[in-house]
C-alpha positions as YAML, in Angstrom:
chain: A
units: angstrom
residues:
- id: 1
  name: GLY
  ca: [0.00, 0.00, 0.00]
- id: 2
  name: LEU
  ca: [0.86, 3.67, -0.16]
- id: 3
  name: LEU
  ca: [1.57, 3.87, 3.59]
- id: 4
  name: GLY
  ca: [3.50, 0.61, 3.79]
- id: 5
  name: PRO
  ca: [2.48, -3.03, 3.86]
- id: 6
  name: LYS
  ca: [-1.07, -3.72, 4.99]
- id: 7
  name: LYS
  ca: [-1.12, -5.60, 8.28]
- id: 8
  name: GLU
  ca: [-3.82, -8.21, 8.69]
- id: 9
  name: LEU
  ca: [-4.93, -10.45, 11.55]
- id: 10
  name: TRP
  ca: [-3.90, -13.43, 9.41]
- id: 11
  name: ASP
  ca: [-0.32, -12.13, 9.37]
- id: 12
  name: ILE
  ca: [-0.28, -12.07, 13.18]
- id: 13
  name: LEU
  ca: [-1.81, -15.55, 13.52]
- id: 14
  name: GLN
  ca: [0.81, -17.04, 11.21]
- id: 15
  name: LEU
  ca: [3.50, -15.85, 13.62]
- id: 16
  name: VAL
  ca: [2.35, -18.39, 16.23]
- id: 17
  name: GLU
  ca: [4.02, -21.27, 14.37]
- id: 18
  name: LYS
  ca: [7.40, -19.56, 14.81]
- id: 19
  name: TYR
  ca: [7.33, -20.38, 18.54]
- id: 20
  name: CYS
  ca: [4.77, -23.19, 18.59]
- id: 21
  name: PRO
  ca: [5.49, -25.77, 15.86]
- id: 22
  name: GLU
  ca: [2.20, -27.64, 16.32]
- id: 23
  name: ALA
  ca: [0.38, -24.52, 15.12]
- id: 24
  name: GLN
  ca: [1.94, -25.22, 11.73]
- id: 25
  name: ASP
  ca: [-0.78, -27.83, 11.12]
- id: 26
  name: ILE
  ca: [-3.50, -25.19, 11.36]
- id: 27
  name: THR
  ca: [-1.78, -22.57, 9.23]
- id: 28
  name: SER
  ca: [-0.82, -25.00, 6.49]
- id: 29
  name: SER
  ca: [-4.37, -26.44, 6.46]
- id: 30
  name: ILE
  ca: [-5.83, -22.95, 6.16]
- id: 31
  name: ARG
  ca: [-3.40, -21.98, 3.38]
- id: 32
  name: ASP
  ca: [-4.50, -25.08, 1.44]
- id: 33
  name: LEU
  ca: [-8.24, -24.32, 1.66]
- id: 34
  name: PRO
  ca: [-9.31, -23.57, -1.92]
- id: 35
  name: THR
  ca: [-12.44, -21.63, -0.98]
- id: 36
  name: VAL
  ca: [-10.80, -19.24, 1.50]
- id: 37
  name: ARG
  ca: [-9.10, -16.49, -0.46]
- id: 38
  name: THR
  ca: [-8.93, -13.41, 1.76]
- id: 39
  name: ALA
  ca: [-6.72, -12.71, 4.75]
- id: 40
  name: MET
  ca: [-9.79, -12.15, 6.94]
- id: 41
  name: GLY
  ca: [-11.31, -15.44, 5.78]
- id: 42
  name: ARG
  ca: [-8.09, -17.24, 6.64]
- id: 43
  name: ALA
  ca: [-8.02, -15.58, 10.07]
- id: 44
  name: ARG
  ca: [-11.61, -16.69, 10.75]
- id: 45
  name: ALA
  ca: [-10.85, -20.24, 9.67]
- id: 46
  name: TRP
  ca: [-7.69, -20.26, 11.83]
- id: 47
  name: LEU
  ca: [-9.67, -19.10, 14.88]
- id: 48
  name: ARG
  ca: [-12.30, -21.81, 14.28]
- id: 49
  name: MET
  ca: [-9.64, -24.50, 13.95]
- id: 50
  name: ALA
  ca: [-7.90, -23.31, 17.12]
- id: 51
  name: LEU
  ca: [-11.22, -23.45, 18.98]
- id: 52
  name: MET
  ca: [-11.90, -26.97, 17.70]
- id: 53
  name: GLN
  ca: [-8.45, -28.08, 18.88]
- id: 54
  name: LYS
  ca: [-8.97, -26.31, 22.23]
- id: 55
  name: LYS
  ca: [-5.70, -24.46, 21.63]
- id: 56
  name: LEU
  ca: [-6.84, -20.85, 21.19]
- id: 57
  name: ALA
  ca: [-5.68, -19.78, 24.66]
- id: 58
  name: ASP
  ca: [-2.35, -21.59, 24.19]
- id: 59
  name: TYR
  ca: [-1.70, -19.94, 20.85]
- id: 60
  name: LEU
  ca: [-2.62, -16.48, 22.14]
- id: 61
  name: LYS
  ca: [-0.32, -17.08, 25.10]
- id: 62
  name: VAL
  ca: [2.52, -17.63, 22.62]
- id: 63
  name: LEU
  ca: [1.75, -14.28, 21.00]
- id: 64
  name: ILE
  ca: [1.51, -12.52, 24.36]
- id: 65
  name: ASP
  ca: [4.67, -14.15, 25.73]
- id: 66
  name: HIS
  ca: [6.60, -12.91, 22.70]
- id: 67
  name: ARG
  ca: [4.68, -9.68, 22.21]
- id: 68
  name: ASP
  ca: [7.80, -7.51, 22.14]
- id: 69
  name: ASP
  ca: [9.22, -9.51, 19.22]
- id: 70
  name: LEU
  ca: [6.00, -10.34, 17.39]
- id: 71
  name: LEU
  ca: [3.28, -7.80, 18.06]
- id: 72
  name: SER
  ca: [4.93, -4.41, 18.39]
- id: 73
  name: GLU
  ca: [4.85, -3.78, 14.64]
- id: 74
  name: TYR
  ca: [1.14, -4.64, 14.42]
- id: 75
  name: PHE
  ca: [-0.25, -2.73, 17.41]
- id: 76
  name: GLU
  ca: [0.01, 0.76, 18.86]
- id: 77
  name: PRO
  ca: [2.16, 0.95, 22.03]
- id: 78
  name: ASP
  ca: [-0.87, 1.37, 24.31]
- id: 79
  name: ALA
  ca: [-2.92, -1.43, 22.70]
- id: 80
  name: LEU
  ca: [-4.54, -4.08, 24.90]
- id: 81
  name: MET
  ca: [-2.50, -6.89, 23.30]
- id: 82
  name: LEU
  ca: [0.72, -5.17, 24.38]
- id: 83
  name: SER
  ca: [-0.45, -4.48, 27.95]
- id: 84
  name: GLU
  ca: [-0.37, -6.64, 31.06]
- id: 85
  name: GLU
  ca: [-4.18, -7.00, 30.85]
- id: 86
  name: ALA
  ca: [-3.67, -9.23, 27.82]
- id: 87
  name: ILE
  ca: [-2.52, -11.96, 30.21]
- id: 88
  name: VAL
  ca: [-5.84, -11.71, 32.08]
- id: 89
  name: ILE
  ca: [-7.80, -12.02, 28.84]
- id: 90
  name: MET
  ca: [-5.71, -14.99, 27.76]
- id: 91
  name: GLY
  ca: [-6.51, -16.63, 31.10]
- id: 92
  name: LEU
  ca: [-10.21, -16.10, 30.51]
- id: 93
  name: LEU
  ca: [-9.95, -17.77, 27.11]
- id: 94
  name: VAL
  ca: [-8.87, -21.00, 28.82]
- id: 95
  name: GLY
  ca: [-12.52, -21.29, 29.88]
- id: 96
  name: LEU
  ca: [-13.46, -21.87, 26.24]
- id: 97
  name: ASN
  ca: [-11.73, -25.26, 26.43]
- id: 98
  name: VAL
  ca: [-14.77, -26.74, 28.22]
- id: 99
  name: ILE
  ca: [-16.84, -26.15, 25.08]
- id: 100
  name: ASP
  ca: [-16.63, -28.74, 22.32]
- id: 101
  name: CYS
  ca: [-16.54, -26.77, 19.09]
- id: 102
  name: ASN
  ca: [-17.28, -28.48, 15.81]
- id: 103
  name: PHE
  ca: [-17.21, -25.97, 12.96]
- id: 104
  name: CYS
  ca: [-17.37, -26.73, 9.28]
- id: 105
  name: VAL
  ca: [-14.21, -25.25, 7.79]
- id: 106
  name: LYS
  ca: [-14.28, -25.41, 3.99]
...
């Protein structure tokens, strides 16, 4: 773009596999989906897959634990994801693991 590269949620989610190799399964599966063409569609599919695997909190913890390396270029300095409150939110997401999610990801 005119103001530099466009930063999408999908770009952030792909960073998880750098520190968490098992996340590579999700990202490669999403990249191979023929019907998902946009970055936002890929991000939605990734979130659904992470919920089905009960790993969303774990993957977000990876992002938060490495936020200085990974997230500083995507968020403003005072953003929630870069603050200490992000750890509280990540802890709340662990509660989603009691829900069995079964989404159709095509």
